[in-house]
Amino acid sequence: GQNIDQPTEMTATEGAIVQINCTYQTSGFNGLFWYQQHAGEAPTFLSYNVLDGLEEKGRFSSFLSRSKGYSYLLLKELQMKDSASYLCAVKDSNYQLIWGAGTKLIIKP
Amino acid sequence: IAGITQAPTSQILAAGRRMTLRCTQDMRHNAMYWYRQDLGLGLRLIHYSNTAGTTGKGEVPDGYSVSRANTDDFPLTLASAVPSQTSVYFCASSEASEGDTQYFGPGTRLTVL
């Protein structure tokens, strides 16, 4: 079967750094997405990785290791507005997105 | 309109009733999708459309139907609602069908009693 694993919830302090991990087992791999979802709102696109390595975009970075079936999202200089759920999704061999359940990130002052 | 809109925002529905959730996009995207999101579960694909005039079944299609008469609109119909269809429904679109970045509408919160 296809499976995406993420921690259910994480807590971090404002101004700190947090890493949200995602491991996957899917039928094929054609890329990995990270989305942010604030409570009661729609998911919004954050990043896309298809090759191994780190993609940096401002305070957010995303890393991929295809051989390990592993990705992480790194958030630096945390702000209160970063309190949200972070969704990992993998594009499988049929180009369908398989979604993780999401990681709820709680930022404390 | 900018992006994707969904209607209604929320709805309470009696079991057995028929309901259509509306979705419209103005980005001229070819592909559109319907997902449901339940607590503790990832987004689950209900139905999708790679281009106007075509539709396909996702992971959880039972009890739902869709149509894609034109590029902009992709309504989702519950023929006879059941309580297990209580969920938040998101419509999304992407420029192409092959796993392009998906852009989501604001969602419809549906409660079936």
XYZ file of N, CA and C in Angstrom:
666
model
N 0.812 -1.190 0.000
C 0.000 0.000 0.000
C 0.852 1.247 0.000
N 0.214 2.372 -0.160
C 0.913 3.641 -0.191
C 0.755 4.298 1.173
N 1.843 4.892 1.666
C 1.829 5.442 3.012
C 2.718 6.668 3.115
N 2.188 7.689 3.746
C 2.947 8.898 4.055
C 2.868 9.099 5.561
N 4.020 9.214 6.227
C 4.047 9.372 7.677
C 4.627 10.723 8.060
N 3.908 11.405 8.930
C 4.361 12.670 9.502
C 3.982 12.659 10.982
N 4.750 13.389 11.809
C 4.315 13.499 13.209
C 2.978 14.230 13.270
N 2.168 13.854 14.232
C 0.829 14.442 14.348
C 0.900 15.890 14.803
N 1.772 16.168 15.756
C 1.838 17.509 16.328
C 3.258 17.814 16.798
N 3.651 19.070 16.662
C 4.943 19.534 17.157
C 4.753 20.909 17.796
N 5.594 21.209 18.760
C 5.567 22.513 19.424
C 6.945 23.139 19.338
N 6.979 24.440 19.063
C 8.251 25.148 18.962
C 8.067 26.556 19.507
N 9.180 27.222 19.719
C 9.165 28.556 20.310
C 9.381 29.614 19.235
N 8.705 30.715 19.369
C 8.869 31.841 18.458
C 10.354 32.211 18.347
N 10.822 32.402 17.111
C 12.209 32.749 16.861
C 13.131 31.563 16.669
N 12.671 30.379 17.004
C 13.490 29.171 16.915
C 13.399 28.552 15.514
N 13.990 27.357 15.382
C 13.968 26.582 14.147
C 13.248 25.266 14.423
N 12.465 24.794 13.472
C 11.797 23.510 13.642
C 11.907 22.724 12.341
N 12.045 21.402 12.474
C 12.127 20.508 11.315
C 10.970 19.529 11.368
N 10.187 19.477 10.310
C 9.047 18.575 10.214
C 9.396 17.492 9.212
N 9.387 16.262 9.675
C 9.791 15.136 8.837
C 8.617 14.470 8.138
N 8.921 13.862 6.999
C 7.928 13.123 6.224
C 8.616 11.917 5.601
N 8.114 10.737 5.883
C 8.626 9.542 5.223
C 7.515 8.947 4.379
N 7.903 8.340 3.280
C 6.887 7.862 2.347
C 7.254 6.503 1.778
N 6.203 5.758 1.489
C 6.319 4.501 0.746
C 5.202 4.539 -0.278
N 5.559 4.739 -1.530
C 4.558 4.887 -2.573
C 4.933 4.051 -3.782
N 3.956 3.823 -4.647
C 4.202 3.114 -5.901
C 4.771 4.124 -6.895
N 6.060 4.242 -6.886
C 6.710 5.204 -7.751
C 6.833 6.563 -7.086
N 7.680 7.388 -7.648
C 7.893 8.727 -7.087
C 8.163 9.695 -8.227
N 7.363 10.763 -8.243
C 7.555 11.789 -9.275
C 7.596 13.182 -8.680
N 7.878 13.256 -7.386
C 7.998 14.562 -6.758
C 7.286 14.601 -5.426
N 7.658 15.586 -4.607
C 7.072 15.712 -3.270
C 6.739 17.176 -3.001
N 5.544 17.389 -2.478
C 5.056 18.734 -2.183
C 4.940 18.932 -0.685
N 5.116 20.184 -0.260
C 4.744 20.624 1.073
C 3.714 21.756 0.930
N 2.648 21.627 1.717
C 1.603 22.644 1.766
C 1.443 23.091 3.211
N 1.010 24.336 3.360
C 0.661 24.884 4.668
C -0.851 25.048 4.737
N -1.433 24.712 5.877
C -2.878 24.876 6.040
C -3.175 25.476 7.407
N -3.627 26.733 7.417
C -4.090 27.331 8.665
C -5.469 26.790 8.995
N -5.778 26.769 10.279
C -7.037 26.200 10.759
C -8.219 26.847 10.055
N -9.093 26.022 9.506
C -10.289 26.514 8.845
C -10.065 27.078 7.458
N -8.857 26.932 6.940
C -8.552 27.484 5.627
C -8.106 26.382 4.665
N -7.869 26.794 3.422
C -7.424 25.852 2.393
C -5.929 25.643 2.470
N -5.441 24.491 2.027
C -3.997 24.296 1.896
C -3.416 25.261 0.867
N -2.213 25.758 1.150
C -1.515 26.609 0.188
C -0.129 26.033 -0.066
N 0.307 26.122 -1.300
C 1.556 25.532 -1.743
C 2.759 26.211 -1.090
N 3.710 25.383 -0.604
C 4.954 25.915 -0.052
C 6.155 25.564 -0.912
N 6.302 24.248 -1.241
C 7.522 23.852 -1.936
C 7.302 22.557 -2.698
N 8.211 22.304 -3.634
C 8.177 21.107 -4.453
C 9.607 20.622 -4.643
N 9.829 19.329 -4.360
C 11.147 18.719 -4.577
C 10.990 17.500 -5.480
N 11.859 17.397 -6.464
C 11.854 16.204 -7.301
C 13.244 15.574 -7.342
N 14.270 16.373 -7.096
C 15.639 15.872 -7.029
C 16.141 15.922 -5.595
N 17.117 15.082 -5.282
C 17.690 15.061 -3.946
C 18.341 16.404 -3.616
N 18.228 16.759 -2.356
C 18.901 17.973 -1.926
C 17.956 18.944 -1.271
N 18.490 20.119 -1.022
C 17.784 21.154 -0.276
C 17.316 22.268 -1.210
N 16.050 22.644 -1.057
C 15.490 23.786 -1.778
C 15.164 24.857 -0.747
N 15.739 26.033 -0.910
C 15.530 27.095 0.069
C 14.647 28.175 -0.521
N 13.703 28.624 0.302
C 12.781 29.676 -0.123
C 12.498 30.548 1.089
N 13.333 31.560 1.252
C 13.143 32.467 2.386
C 13.389 31.749 3.712
N 12.429 31.849 4.611
C 12.587 31.196 5.925
C 12.327 29.701 5.867
N 11.779 29.248 4.741
C 11.411 27.836 4.628
C 12.380 27.125 3.676
N 12.753 25.906 4.060
C 13.571 25.057 3.199
C 12.965 23.669 3.195
N 13.132 22.957 2.086
C 12.649 21.578 2.023
C 13.757 20.707 1.464
N 13.898 19.537 2.076
C 14.961 18.593 1.730
C 14.336 17.283 1.281
N 14.999 16.634 0.327
C 14.517 15.344 -0.171
C 15.678 14.364 -0.308
N 15.427 13.118 0.143
C 16.316 11.995 -0.136
C 15.454 10.878 -0.716
N 15.540 10.678 -2.001
C 14.708 9.669 -2.652
C 15.111 8.263 -2.231
N 16.393 8.023 -2.032
C 16.848 6.684 -1.656
C 16.321 6.288 -0.279
N 16.096 7.264 0.585
C 15.603 6.980 1.939
C 14.097 7.172 2.047
N 13.456 7.632 0.999
C 12.016 7.891 1.082
C 11.704 8.909 2.164
N 12.450 10.007 2.155
C 12.418 10.927 3.292
C 12.521 12.376 2.817
N 11.747 13.212 3.485
C 11.813 14.641 3.248
C 11.644 15.358 4.577
N 12.129 16.572 4.653
C 11.787 17.415 5.785
C 11.561 18.841 5.333
N 10.760 19.527 6.108
C 10.510 20.959 5.931
C 11.150 21.665 7.118
N 12.004 22.624 6.832
C 12.718 23.362 7.873
C 12.183 24.791 7.914
N 11.725 25.203 9.059
C 11.207 26.557 9.228
C 12.125 27.305 10.194
N 12.666 28.421 9.736
C 13.586 29.209 10.554
C 12.898 30.463 11.063
N 13.472 31.047 12.119
C 12.967 32.315 12.671
C 11.444 32.270 12.808
N 10.992 31.282 13.534
C 9.560 31.030 13.635
C 8.792 32.255 14.103
N 7.644 32.453 13.461
C 6.734 33.527 13.825
C 5.406 32.916 14.247
N 4.650 33.653 15.012
C 3.362 33.129 15.497
C 2.463 32.729 14.321
N 2.578 33.459 13.225
C 1.720 33.153 12.067
C 2.076 31.824 11.405
N 3.205 31.223 11.796
C 3.579 29.916 11.263
C 2.805 28.781 11.937
N 2.039 29.106 12.961
C 1.176 28.097 13.590
C 0.160 27.635 12.554
N 0.257 26.366 12.170
C -0.575 25.824 11.090
C -0.299 24.329 11.006
N -1.032 23.682 10.129
C -0.698 22.303 9.786
C 0.135 22.297 8.524
N 1.086 21.360 8.452
C 1.965 21.240 7.289
C 1.759 19.860 6.677
N 1.369 19.867 5.425
C 0.980 18.648 4.722
C 2.063 18.243 3.737
N 2.431 16.977 3.784
C 3.381 16.384 2.850
C 2.571 15.570 1.841
N 2.901 15.674 0.569
C 2.193 14.926 -0.464
C 3.189 14.438 -1.505
N 3.050 13.194 -1.918
C 3.943 12.583 -2.895
C 3.187 12.298 -4.183
N 3.811 12.624 -5.284
C 3.261 12.330 -6.609
C 3.718 10.935 -6.987
N 2.743 10.004 -7.155
C 3.140 8.613 -7.392
C 3.363 8.326 -8.870
N 3.485 7.050 -9.225
C 3.808 6.694 -10.606
C 2.702 7.074 -11.587
N 1.479 7.207 -11.088
C 0.344 7.642 -11.920
C 0.134 9.156 -11.868
N 1.068 9.849 -11.256
C 1.000 11.313 -11.103
C -0.160 11.756 -10.225
N -0.672 10.832 -9.410
C -1.675 11.202 -8.413
C -0.956 11.632 -7.141
N -1.532 12.585 -6.424
C -0.952 13.021 -5.152
C -1.469 12.142 -4.025
N -0.541 11.609 -3.230
C -0.865 10.868 -2.016
C -0.505 11.776 -0.844
N -1.472 12.017 0.032
C -1.304 13.022 1.081
C -1.060 12.390 2.440
N -0.169 12.973 3.194
C -0.038 12.653 4.602
C -1.147 13.325 5.394
N -1.311 12.912 6.657
C -2.371 13.458 7.507
C -2.040 14.856 8.010
N -0.789 15.268 7.850
C -0.402 16.611 8.268
C 0.194 16.659 9.657
N 1.034 17.658 9.873
C 1.652 17.909 11.175
C 1.162 19.261 11.677
N 0.516 19.254 12.827
C 0.071 20.500 13.433
C 1.224 21.125 14.196
N 1.621 22.311 13.800
C 2.729 23.011 14.447
C 2.181 24.107 15.338
N 2.525 24.037 16.608
C 2.101 25.030 17.596
C 3.316 25.869 17.960
N 3.193 27.194 17.800
C 4.270 28.109 18.140
C 3.932 28.797 19.452
N 4.854 28.743 20.391
C 4.650 29.396 21.690
C 5.550 30.623 21.788
N 5.056 31.666 22.426
C 5.859 32.901 22.538
C 7.053 32.699 23.477
N -13.702 37.297 -10.012
C -13.281 36.070 -9.345
C -11.768 35.946 -9.525
N -11.086 35.537 -8.480
C -9.653 35.322 -8.570
C -9.337 33.974 -7.954
N -8.946 32.988 -8.773
C -8.605 31.693 -8.228
C -9.778 30.729 -8.294
N -10.020 30.077 -7.154
C -11.082 29.084 -7.087
C -12.098 29.501 -6.042
N -13.362 29.409 -6.396
C -14.422 29.658 -5.433
C -15.246 28.396 -5.244
N -15.784 28.248 -4.053
C -16.656 27.125 -3.733
C -17.913 27.643 -3.055
N -19.006 26.955 -3.284
C -20.264 27.313 -2.637
C -21.070 26.044 -2.377
N -21.778 25.981 -1.232
C -21.791 26.986 -0.176
C -20.543 26.889 0.700
N -20.394 27.833 1.622
C -19.296 27.796 2.583
C -19.517 26.670 3.576
N -20.749 26.524 4.005
C -21.106 25.441 4.904
C -22.566 25.078 4.688
N -22.910 23.851 5.087
C -24.269 23.360 4.866
C -24.558 22.258 5.866
N -25.771 22.299 6.418
C -26.270 21.187 7.230
C -27.373 20.530 6.426
N -27.277 19.219 6.287
C -28.142 18.493 5.351
C -28.755 17.286 6.039
N -29.994 17.026 5.775
C -30.624 15.819 6.313
C -30.197 14.611 5.492
N -30.008 13.495 6.149
C -29.645 12.258 5.459
C -30.700 11.917 4.417
N -30.217 11.437 3.259
C -31.122 11.090 2.184
C -31.354 12.196 1.176
N -30.969 13.420 1.536
C -31.160 14.537 0.608
C -30.055 14.564 -0.431
N -30.377 15.182 -1.537
C -29.416 15.375 -2.624
C -28.755 16.741 -2.452
N -27.461 16.813 -2.751
C -26.729 18.074 -2.552
C -25.669 18.218 -3.616
N -25.549 19.417 -4.163
C -24.473 19.701 -5.119
C -23.569 20.787 -4.560
N -22.299 20.477 -4.493
C -21.284 21.459 -4.095
C -20.693 22.054 -5.365
N -20.617 23.381 -5.380
C -20.163 24.046 -6.586
C -18.702 24.463 -6.483
N -18.027 24.434 -7.604
C -16.621 24.836 -7.686
C -16.393 25.515 -9.032
N -15.808 26.702 -8.981
C -15.503 27.449 -10.197
C -14.099 28.027 -10.103
N -13.349 27.881 -11.197
C -12.013 28.484 -11.247
C -11.892 29.374 -12.481
N -11.097 30.411 -12.334
C -10.933 31.347 -13.437
C -9.492 31.393 -13.925
N -8.722 30.353 -13.643
C -7.317 30.332 -14.037
C -7.096 29.564 -15.334
N -8.180 29.070 -15.937
C -8.107 28.280 -17.172
C -7.251 27.033 -16.992
N -7.281 26.493 -15.756
C -6.564 25.261 -15.507
C -7.289 24.086 -16.150
N -6.495 23.143 -16.673
C -7.097 21.987 -17.322
C -7.656 20.976 -16.327
N -6.920 20.762 -15.227
C -7.282 19.688 -14.307
C -7.978 20.248 -13.072
N -8.964 19.509 -12.588
C -9.658 19.877 -11.353
C -9.882 18.633 -10.510
N -10.028 18.854 -9.213
C -10.074 17.748 -8.246
C -11.078 18.061 -7.140
N -11.648 17.006 -6.577
C -12.430 17.114 -5.355
C -11.808 16.205 -4.304
N -11.564 16.806 -3.126
C -11.029 16.077 -1.979
C -11.998 16.215 -0.805
N -11.912 15.240 0.097
C -12.513 15.424 1.408
C -11.411 15.347 2.444
N -11.585 16.122 3.514
C -10.589 16.157 4.582
C -11.277 15.867 5.903
N -10.865 14.807 6.548
C -11.409 14.397 7.829
C -10.316 14.410 8.877
N -10.688 14.692 10.106
C -9.725 14.827 11.198
C -8.871 13.579 11.295
N -7.544 13.762 11.338
C -6.626 12.642 11.496
C -6.300 11.897 10.224
N -6.942 12.294 9.128
C -6.678 11.648 7.842
C -6.133 12.673 6.867
N -5.381 12.186 5.901
C -4.923 13.089 4.852
C -6.060 13.426 3.905
N -5.819 14.391 3.040
C -6.769 14.680 1.977
C -6.978 13.419 1.142
N -8.257 13.117 0.877
C -8.545 11.941 0.066
C -9.263 12.367 -1.205
N -8.770 11.881 -2.319
C -9.304 12.272 -3.618
C -10.617 11.545 -3.891
N -11.639 12.303 -4.249
C -12.955 11.723 -4.536
C -13.092 11.462 -6.031
N -12.985 12.539 -6.785
C -13.034 12.482 -8.240
C -12.092 13.532 -8.798
N -11.716 13.338 -10.051
C -10.862 14.319 -10.709
C -11.281 14.441 -12.170
N -10.770 15.506 -12.797
C -11.006 15.717 -14.222
C -9.728 16.271 -14.827
N -9.181 15.568 -15.793
C -7.923 16.016 -16.409
C -8.153 17.119 -17.428
N -9.353 17.156 -17.992
C -9.690 18.195 -18.951
C -11.203 18.235 -19.094
N -11.720 19.322 -19.623
C -13.168 19.431 -19.797
C -13.684 18.258 -20.614
N -14.796 17.679 -20.121
C -15.417 16.557 -20.815
C -14.993 15.193 -20.315
N -13.981 15.148 -19.431
C -13.517 13.864 -18.895
C -13.489 13.906 -17.377
N -13.813 12.764 -16.758
C -13.726 12.657 -15.305
C -13.164 11.291 -14.948
N -12.672 11.181 -13.717
C -12.136 9.916 -13.251
C -12.390 9.738 -11.768
N -12.331 8.494 -11.316
C -12.575 8.187 -9.906
C -11.280 8.243 -9.123
N -11.385 8.787 -7.921
C -10.253 8.821 -7.028
C -10.286 7.678 -6.033
N -9.788 7.963 -4.854
C -9.671 6.937 -3.813
C -11.007 6.589 -3.169
N -11.897 7.592 -3.022
C -13.160 7.403 -2.294
C -14.341 7.935 -3.103
N -14.684 7.336 -4.249
C -15.708 7.903 -5.122
C -17.150 7.519 -4.787
N -17.339 6.482 -3.960
C -18.684 5.953 -3.761
C -19.595 6.972 -3.093
N -20.775 7.142 -3.680
C -21.760 8.084 -3.155
C -21.639 9.483 -3.732
N -20.659 9.685 -4.594
C -20.420 10.997 -5.195
C -20.392 10.886 -6.722
N -20.796 11.960 -7.388
C -20.639 12.035 -8.838
C -20.198 13.443 -9.211
N -19.563 13.555 -10.368
C -19.083 14.848 -10.858
C -19.388 14.967 -12.341
N -19.297 16.201 -12.815
C -19.382 16.471 -14.251
C -18.416 17.595 -14.578
N -17.984 17.655 -15.831
C -17.068 18.722 -16.250
C -17.486 19.155 -17.657
N -18.532 19.974 -17.667
C -19.110 20.425 -18.938
C -18.237 21.488 -19.610
N -17.476 22.227 -18.807
C -16.602 23.268 -19.345
C -15.331 23.353 -18.489
N -14.421 24.224 -18.879
C -13.142 24.317 -18.178
C -13.291 24.848 -16.760
N -14.228 25.755 -16.548
C -14.268 26.508 -15.298
C -14.978 25.811 -14.148
N -15.970 24.969 -14.445
C -16.856 24.466 -13.394
C -16.697 22.968 -13.178
N -16.767 22.570 -11.918
C -16.604 21.145 -11.585
C -17.465 20.832 -10.368
N -18.776 20.684 -10.536
C -19.662 20.419 -9.398
C -19.554 18.982 -8.909
N -19.746 18.836 -7.600
C -19.743 17.527 -6.935
C -21.132 17.284 -6.373
N -21.738 16.148 -6.718
C -23.096 15.841 -6.273
C -23.112 14.632 -5.355
N -23.815 14.793 -4.230
C -24.110 13.686 -3.341
C -25.554 13.301 -3.624
N -25.766 12.135 -4.209
C -27.110 11.777 -4.660
C -28.073 11.561 -3.487
N -27.584 10.927 -2.434
C -28.400 10.651 -1.248
C -27.452 10.664 -0.053
N -27.368 11.800 0.595
C -26.333 12.010 1.616
C -26.492 11.057 2.807
N -25.342 10.648 3.339
C -25.304 9.809 4.542
C -24.387 10.475 5.569
N -24.573 10.189 6.865
C -23.772 10.854 7.894
C -22.259 10.699 7.707
N -21.810 9.604 7.113
C -20.364 9.406 6.910
C -19.784 10.365 5.874
N -20.647 11.088 5.195
C -20.170 12.091 4.243
C -19.995 13.462 4.903
N -20.217 13.526 6.183
C -19.874 14.728 6.949
C -18.365 14.941 6.869
N -17.975 16.110 6.354
C -16.549 16.342 6.110
C -16.367 17.776 5.628
N -15.105 18.144 5.421
C -14.791 19.389 4.722
C -14.349 19.003 3.319
N -14.979 19.628 2.343
C -14.718 19.304 0.948
C -13.928 20.434 0.297
N -12.823 20.059 -0.330
C -11.990 21.031 -1.033
C -11.963 20.708 -2.518
N -12.146 21.748 -3.309
C -11.942 21.679 -4.741
C -10.563 22.244 -5.029
N -9.873 21.678 -5.999
C -8.546 22.168 -6.371
C -8.402 22.114 -7.886
N -7.437 22.871 -8.383
C -7.159 22.828 -9.817
C -5.663 22.899 -10.040
N -5.237 22.415 -11.200
C -3.834 22.526 -11.599
C -3.786 22.769 -13.099
N -2.695 23.386 -13.518
C -2.585 23.769 -14.919
C -2.652 22.538 -15.834
N -1.926 21.506 -15.464
C -1.950 20.257 -16.230
C -2.290 19.126 -15.274
N -2.525 17.962 -15.802
C -3.004 16.860 -14.978
C -1.873 16.074 -14.335
N -0.654 16.189 -14.835
C 0.405 15.298 -14.370
C 1.069 15.800 -13.093
N 0.256 15.879 -12.059
C 0.803 16.185 -10.750
C 1.356 17.574 -10.606
N 0.879 18.509 -11.418
C 1.277 19.896 -11.250
C 0.824 20.427 -9.893
N 1.381 21.515 -9.490
C 0.972 22.160 -8.248
C -0.521 22.411 -8.261
N -1.184 21.986 -7.195
C -2.625 22.155 -7.084
C -2.939 23.378 -6.231
N -3.947 24.111 -6.652
C -4.406 25.295 -5.941
C -5.811 25.019 -5.450
N -6.036 25.343 -4.178
C -7.257 24.924 -3.508
C -8.254 26.060 -3.334
N -9.535 25.688 -3.408
C -10.593 26.603 -3.006
C -10.709 26.652 -1.498
N -11.582 27.532 -0.975
C -11.695 27.751 0.464
C -12.390 26.629 1.224
N -13.024 25.707 0.524
C -13.656 24.573 1.176
C -15.129 24.770 1.483
N -15.831 23.638 1.595
C -17.221 23.598 2.029
C -17.314 22.639 3.207
N -17.830 23.132 4.310
C -18.002 22.289 5.502
C -19.413 21.724 5.458
N -19.528 20.411 5.307
C -20.825 19.743 5.153
C -21.089 18.842 6.346
N -22.266 19.012 6.929
C -22.704 18.160 8.024
C -23.963 17.443 7.590
N -23.952 16.116 7.662
C -25.119 15.317 7.301
C -25.681 14.689 8.578
N -26.937 15.027 8.849
C -27.544 14.550 10.099
C -28.516 13.392 9.852
